[in-house]
mmCIF file of C-alpha atoms and ligand atoms in Angstrom:
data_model
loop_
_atom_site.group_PDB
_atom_site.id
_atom_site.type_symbol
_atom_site.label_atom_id
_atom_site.label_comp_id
_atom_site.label_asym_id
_atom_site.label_seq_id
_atom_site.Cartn_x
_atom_site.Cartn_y
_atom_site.Cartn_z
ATOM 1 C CA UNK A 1 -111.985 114.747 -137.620
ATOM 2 C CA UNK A 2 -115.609 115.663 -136.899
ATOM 3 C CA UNK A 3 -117.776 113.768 -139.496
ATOM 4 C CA UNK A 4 -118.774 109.964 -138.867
ATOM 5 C CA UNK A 5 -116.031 107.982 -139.376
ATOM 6 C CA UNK A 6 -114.943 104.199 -139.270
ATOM 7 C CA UNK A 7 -112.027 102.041 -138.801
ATOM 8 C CA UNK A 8 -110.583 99.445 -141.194
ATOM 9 C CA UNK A 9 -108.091 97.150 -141.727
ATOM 10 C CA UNK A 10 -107.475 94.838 -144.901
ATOM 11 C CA UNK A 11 -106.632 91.616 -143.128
ATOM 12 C CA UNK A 12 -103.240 89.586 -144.413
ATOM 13 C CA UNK A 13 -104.500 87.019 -146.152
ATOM 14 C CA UNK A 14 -106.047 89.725 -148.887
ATOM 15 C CA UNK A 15 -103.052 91.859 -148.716
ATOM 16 C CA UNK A 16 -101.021 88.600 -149.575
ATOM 17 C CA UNK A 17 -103.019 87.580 -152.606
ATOM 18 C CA UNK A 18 -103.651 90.666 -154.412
ATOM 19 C CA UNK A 19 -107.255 91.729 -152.984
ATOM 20 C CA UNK A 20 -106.191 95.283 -151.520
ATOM 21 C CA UNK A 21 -106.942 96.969 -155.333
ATOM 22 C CA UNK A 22 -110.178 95.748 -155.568
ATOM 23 C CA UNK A 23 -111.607 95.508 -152.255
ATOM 24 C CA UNK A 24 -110.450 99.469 -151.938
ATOM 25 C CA UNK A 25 -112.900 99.443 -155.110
ATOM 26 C CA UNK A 26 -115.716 98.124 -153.441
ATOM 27 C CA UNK A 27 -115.222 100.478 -150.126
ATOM 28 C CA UNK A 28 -115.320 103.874 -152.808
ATOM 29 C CA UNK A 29 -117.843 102.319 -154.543
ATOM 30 C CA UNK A 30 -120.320 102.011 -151.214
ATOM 31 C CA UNK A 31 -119.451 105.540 -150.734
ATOM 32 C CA UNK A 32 -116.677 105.493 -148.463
ATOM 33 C CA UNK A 33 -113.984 108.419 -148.467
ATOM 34 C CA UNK A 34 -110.027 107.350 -147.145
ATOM 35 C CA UNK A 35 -109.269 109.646 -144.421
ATOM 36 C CA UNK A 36 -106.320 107.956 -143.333
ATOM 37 C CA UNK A 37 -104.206 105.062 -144.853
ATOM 38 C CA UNK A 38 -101.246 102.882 -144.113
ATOM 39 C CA UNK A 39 -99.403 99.211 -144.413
ATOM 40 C CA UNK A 40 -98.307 98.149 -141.569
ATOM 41 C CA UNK A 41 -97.134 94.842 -139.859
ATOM 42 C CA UNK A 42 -98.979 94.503 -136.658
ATOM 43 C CA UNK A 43 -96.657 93.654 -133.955
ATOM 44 C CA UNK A 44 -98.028 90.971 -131.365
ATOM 45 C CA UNK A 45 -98.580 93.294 -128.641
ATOM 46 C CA UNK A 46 -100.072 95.308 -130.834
ATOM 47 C CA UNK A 47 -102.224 92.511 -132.319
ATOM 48 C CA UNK A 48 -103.185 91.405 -128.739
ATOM 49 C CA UNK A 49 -104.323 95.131 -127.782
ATOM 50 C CA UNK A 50 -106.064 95.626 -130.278
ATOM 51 C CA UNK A 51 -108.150 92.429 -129.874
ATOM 52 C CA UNK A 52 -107.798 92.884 -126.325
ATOM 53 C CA UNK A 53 -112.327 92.002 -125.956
ATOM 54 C CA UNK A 54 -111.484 88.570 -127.632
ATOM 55 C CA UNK A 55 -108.860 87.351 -124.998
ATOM 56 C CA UNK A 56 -109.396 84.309 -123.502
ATOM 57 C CA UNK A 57 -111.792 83.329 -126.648
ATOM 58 C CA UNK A 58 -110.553 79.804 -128.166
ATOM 59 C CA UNK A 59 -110.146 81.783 -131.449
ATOM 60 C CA UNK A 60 -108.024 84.335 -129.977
ATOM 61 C CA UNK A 61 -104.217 82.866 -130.234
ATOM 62 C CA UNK A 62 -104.984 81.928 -133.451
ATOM 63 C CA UNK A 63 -105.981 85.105 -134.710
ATOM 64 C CA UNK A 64 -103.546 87.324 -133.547
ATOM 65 C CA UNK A 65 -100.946 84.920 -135.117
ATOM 66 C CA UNK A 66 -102.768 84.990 -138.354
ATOM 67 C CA UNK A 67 -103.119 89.120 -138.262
ATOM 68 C CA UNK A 68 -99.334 89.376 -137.385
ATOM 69 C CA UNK A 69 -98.874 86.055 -140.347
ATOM 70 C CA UNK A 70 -98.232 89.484 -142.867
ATOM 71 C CA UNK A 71 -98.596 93.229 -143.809
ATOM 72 C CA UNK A 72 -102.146 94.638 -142.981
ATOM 73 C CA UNK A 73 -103.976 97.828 -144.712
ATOM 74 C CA UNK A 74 -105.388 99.939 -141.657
ATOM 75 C CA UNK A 75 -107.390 102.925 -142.746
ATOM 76 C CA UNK A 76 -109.902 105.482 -141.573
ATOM 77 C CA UNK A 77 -113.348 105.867 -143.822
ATOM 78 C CA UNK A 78 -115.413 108.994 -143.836
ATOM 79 C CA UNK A 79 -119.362 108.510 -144.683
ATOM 80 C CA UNK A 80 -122.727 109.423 -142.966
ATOM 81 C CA UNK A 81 -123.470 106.536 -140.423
ATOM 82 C CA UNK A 82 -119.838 104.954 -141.261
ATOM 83 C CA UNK A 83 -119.732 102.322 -138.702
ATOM 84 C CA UNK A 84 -123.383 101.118 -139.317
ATOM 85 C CA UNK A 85 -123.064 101.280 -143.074
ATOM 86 C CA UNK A 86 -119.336 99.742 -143.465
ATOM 87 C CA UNK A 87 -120.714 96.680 -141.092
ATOM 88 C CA UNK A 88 -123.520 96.359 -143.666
ATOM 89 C CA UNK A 89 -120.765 96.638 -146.697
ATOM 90 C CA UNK A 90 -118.709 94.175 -145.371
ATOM 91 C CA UNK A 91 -121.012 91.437 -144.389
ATOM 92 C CA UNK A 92 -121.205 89.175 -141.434
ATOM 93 C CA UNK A 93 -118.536 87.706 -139.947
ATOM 94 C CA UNK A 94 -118.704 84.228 -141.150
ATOM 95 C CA UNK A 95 -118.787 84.425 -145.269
ATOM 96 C CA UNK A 96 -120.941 81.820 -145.526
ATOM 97 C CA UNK A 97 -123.580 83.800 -143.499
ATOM 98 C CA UNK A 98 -122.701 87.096 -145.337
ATOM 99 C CA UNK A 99 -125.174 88.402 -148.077
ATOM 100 C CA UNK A 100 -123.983 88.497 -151.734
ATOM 101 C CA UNK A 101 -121.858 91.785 -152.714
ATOM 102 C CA UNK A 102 -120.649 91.891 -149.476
ATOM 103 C CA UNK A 103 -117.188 92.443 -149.409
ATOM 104 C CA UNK A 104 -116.653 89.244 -146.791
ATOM 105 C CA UNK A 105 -118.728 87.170 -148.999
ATOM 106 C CA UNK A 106 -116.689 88.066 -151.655
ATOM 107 C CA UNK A 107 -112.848 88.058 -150.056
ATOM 108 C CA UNK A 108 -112.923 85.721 -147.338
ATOM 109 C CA UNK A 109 -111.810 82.173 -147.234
ATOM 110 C CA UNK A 110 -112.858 81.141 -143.688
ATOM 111 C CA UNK A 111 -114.172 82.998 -140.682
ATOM 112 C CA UNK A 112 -110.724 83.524 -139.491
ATOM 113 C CA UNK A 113 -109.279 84.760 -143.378
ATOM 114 C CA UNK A 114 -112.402 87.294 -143.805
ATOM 115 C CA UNK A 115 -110.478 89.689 -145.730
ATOM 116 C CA UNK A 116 -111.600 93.130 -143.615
ATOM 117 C CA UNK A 117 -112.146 94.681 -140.301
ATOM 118 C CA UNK A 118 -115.269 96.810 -139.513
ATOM 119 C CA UNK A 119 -115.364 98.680 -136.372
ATOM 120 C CA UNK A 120 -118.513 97.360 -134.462
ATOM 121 C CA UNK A 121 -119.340 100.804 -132.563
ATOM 122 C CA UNK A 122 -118.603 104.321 -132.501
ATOM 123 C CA UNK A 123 -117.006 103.865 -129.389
ATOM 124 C CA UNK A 124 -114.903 101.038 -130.886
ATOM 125 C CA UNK A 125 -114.184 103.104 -134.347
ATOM 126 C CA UNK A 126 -112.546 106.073 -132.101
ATOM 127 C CA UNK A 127 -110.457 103.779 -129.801
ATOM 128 C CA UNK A 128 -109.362 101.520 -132.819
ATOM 129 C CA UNK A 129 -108.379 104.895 -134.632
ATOM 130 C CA UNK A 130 -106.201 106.275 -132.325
ATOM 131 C CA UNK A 131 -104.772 102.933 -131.836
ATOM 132 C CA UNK A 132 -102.984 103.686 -135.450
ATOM 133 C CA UNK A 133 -103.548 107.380 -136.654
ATOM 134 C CA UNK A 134 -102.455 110.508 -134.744
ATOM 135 C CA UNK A 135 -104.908 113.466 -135.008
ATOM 136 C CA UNK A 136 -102.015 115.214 -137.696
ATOM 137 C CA UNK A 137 -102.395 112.277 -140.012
ATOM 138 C CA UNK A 138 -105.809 112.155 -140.874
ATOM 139 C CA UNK A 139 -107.398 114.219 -143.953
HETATM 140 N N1 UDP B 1 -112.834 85.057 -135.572
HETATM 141 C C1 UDP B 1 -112.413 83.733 -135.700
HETATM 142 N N2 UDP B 1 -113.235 82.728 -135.238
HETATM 143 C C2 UDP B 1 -114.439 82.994 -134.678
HETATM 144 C C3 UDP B 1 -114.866 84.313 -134.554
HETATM 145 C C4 UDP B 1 -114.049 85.331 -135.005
HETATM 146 O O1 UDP B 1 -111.308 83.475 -136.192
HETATM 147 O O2 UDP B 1 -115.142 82.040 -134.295
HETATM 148 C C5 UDP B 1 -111.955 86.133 -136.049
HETATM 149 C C6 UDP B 1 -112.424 86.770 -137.360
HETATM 150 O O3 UDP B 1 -111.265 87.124 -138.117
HETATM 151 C C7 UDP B 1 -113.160 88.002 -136.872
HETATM 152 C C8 UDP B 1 -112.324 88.412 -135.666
HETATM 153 O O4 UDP B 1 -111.924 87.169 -135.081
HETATM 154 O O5 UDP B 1 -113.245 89.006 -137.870
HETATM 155 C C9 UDP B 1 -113.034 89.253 -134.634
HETATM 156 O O6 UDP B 1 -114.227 88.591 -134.257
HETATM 157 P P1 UDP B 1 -115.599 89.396 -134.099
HETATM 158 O O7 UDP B 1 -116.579 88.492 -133.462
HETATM 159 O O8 UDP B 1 -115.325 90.711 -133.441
HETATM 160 O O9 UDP B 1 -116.050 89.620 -135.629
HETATM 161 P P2 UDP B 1 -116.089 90.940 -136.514
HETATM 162 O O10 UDP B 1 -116.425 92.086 -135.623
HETATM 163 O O11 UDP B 1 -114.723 91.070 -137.146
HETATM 164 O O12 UDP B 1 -117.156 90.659 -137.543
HETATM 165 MG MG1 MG B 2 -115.599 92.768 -133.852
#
């Protein structure tokens, strides 16, 4: 894939109550295409690679328990600027810092439960693709 892309996940707690539909809305709606998509249940390995930056954070146990806790929605997202502009759809990290519309300050029900992932940087968006979609599976 050549064009700008991002990486996503749906986090469990909005798989587990029914928010995939609609927050799938929201990311076609702000212009996003699905390059790639899949459920998955993040193994704990996999969970602690993936977070690998946050190890050693006071958060971190708890969160990868809580992203292996169910199954997860990862997915790739094809725009102009995708990184910059899906960080800007979703909203900060803590909802009750994230602007209105935003898909956290919609979805999320603590800092921890925030409904989405966002890739933070380019950089980050390729790594954390390959991490979950092989070259052959993207569109
Ligand atoms: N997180 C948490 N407590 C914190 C900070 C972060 O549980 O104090 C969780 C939250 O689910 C967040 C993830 O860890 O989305 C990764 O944190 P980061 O700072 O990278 O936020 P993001 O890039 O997801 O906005
Ligand atoms: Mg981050």
């Amino acid at each position: 894939m050549t064009g700008d892309f991002t990486f996503s996940i749906i986090k469990p707690n909005a798989v587990r109550t029914g928010k995939a539909g609609p927050i799938l809305s929201m990311i076609n709606e702000g212009g996003f295409e699905i390059s790639a998509m899949r459920m998955v249940r993040m193994t704990q390995q996999q969970a602690e690679s993936f977070y690998v930056v946050h190890k050693g954070k006071p958060f971190f146990e708890s969160l990868i328990e809580f992203m292996i806790s169910g199954p997860v929605i990862v997915m790739l997202l094809k725009r102009e600027n995708a990184v910059e502009e899906f960080r800007k759809l979703i909203g900060a990290t803590d909802p009750s810092k994230a602007e209105q519309g935003t898909i956290r300050k919609t979805f999320a029900v603590s800092v921890q439960m925030n409904a989405v992932h966002g890739s933070d940087t380019v950089e980050n968006a390729h790594r954390e693709a390959n991490f979950f979609f092989p070259e052959k599976d993207r569109f």
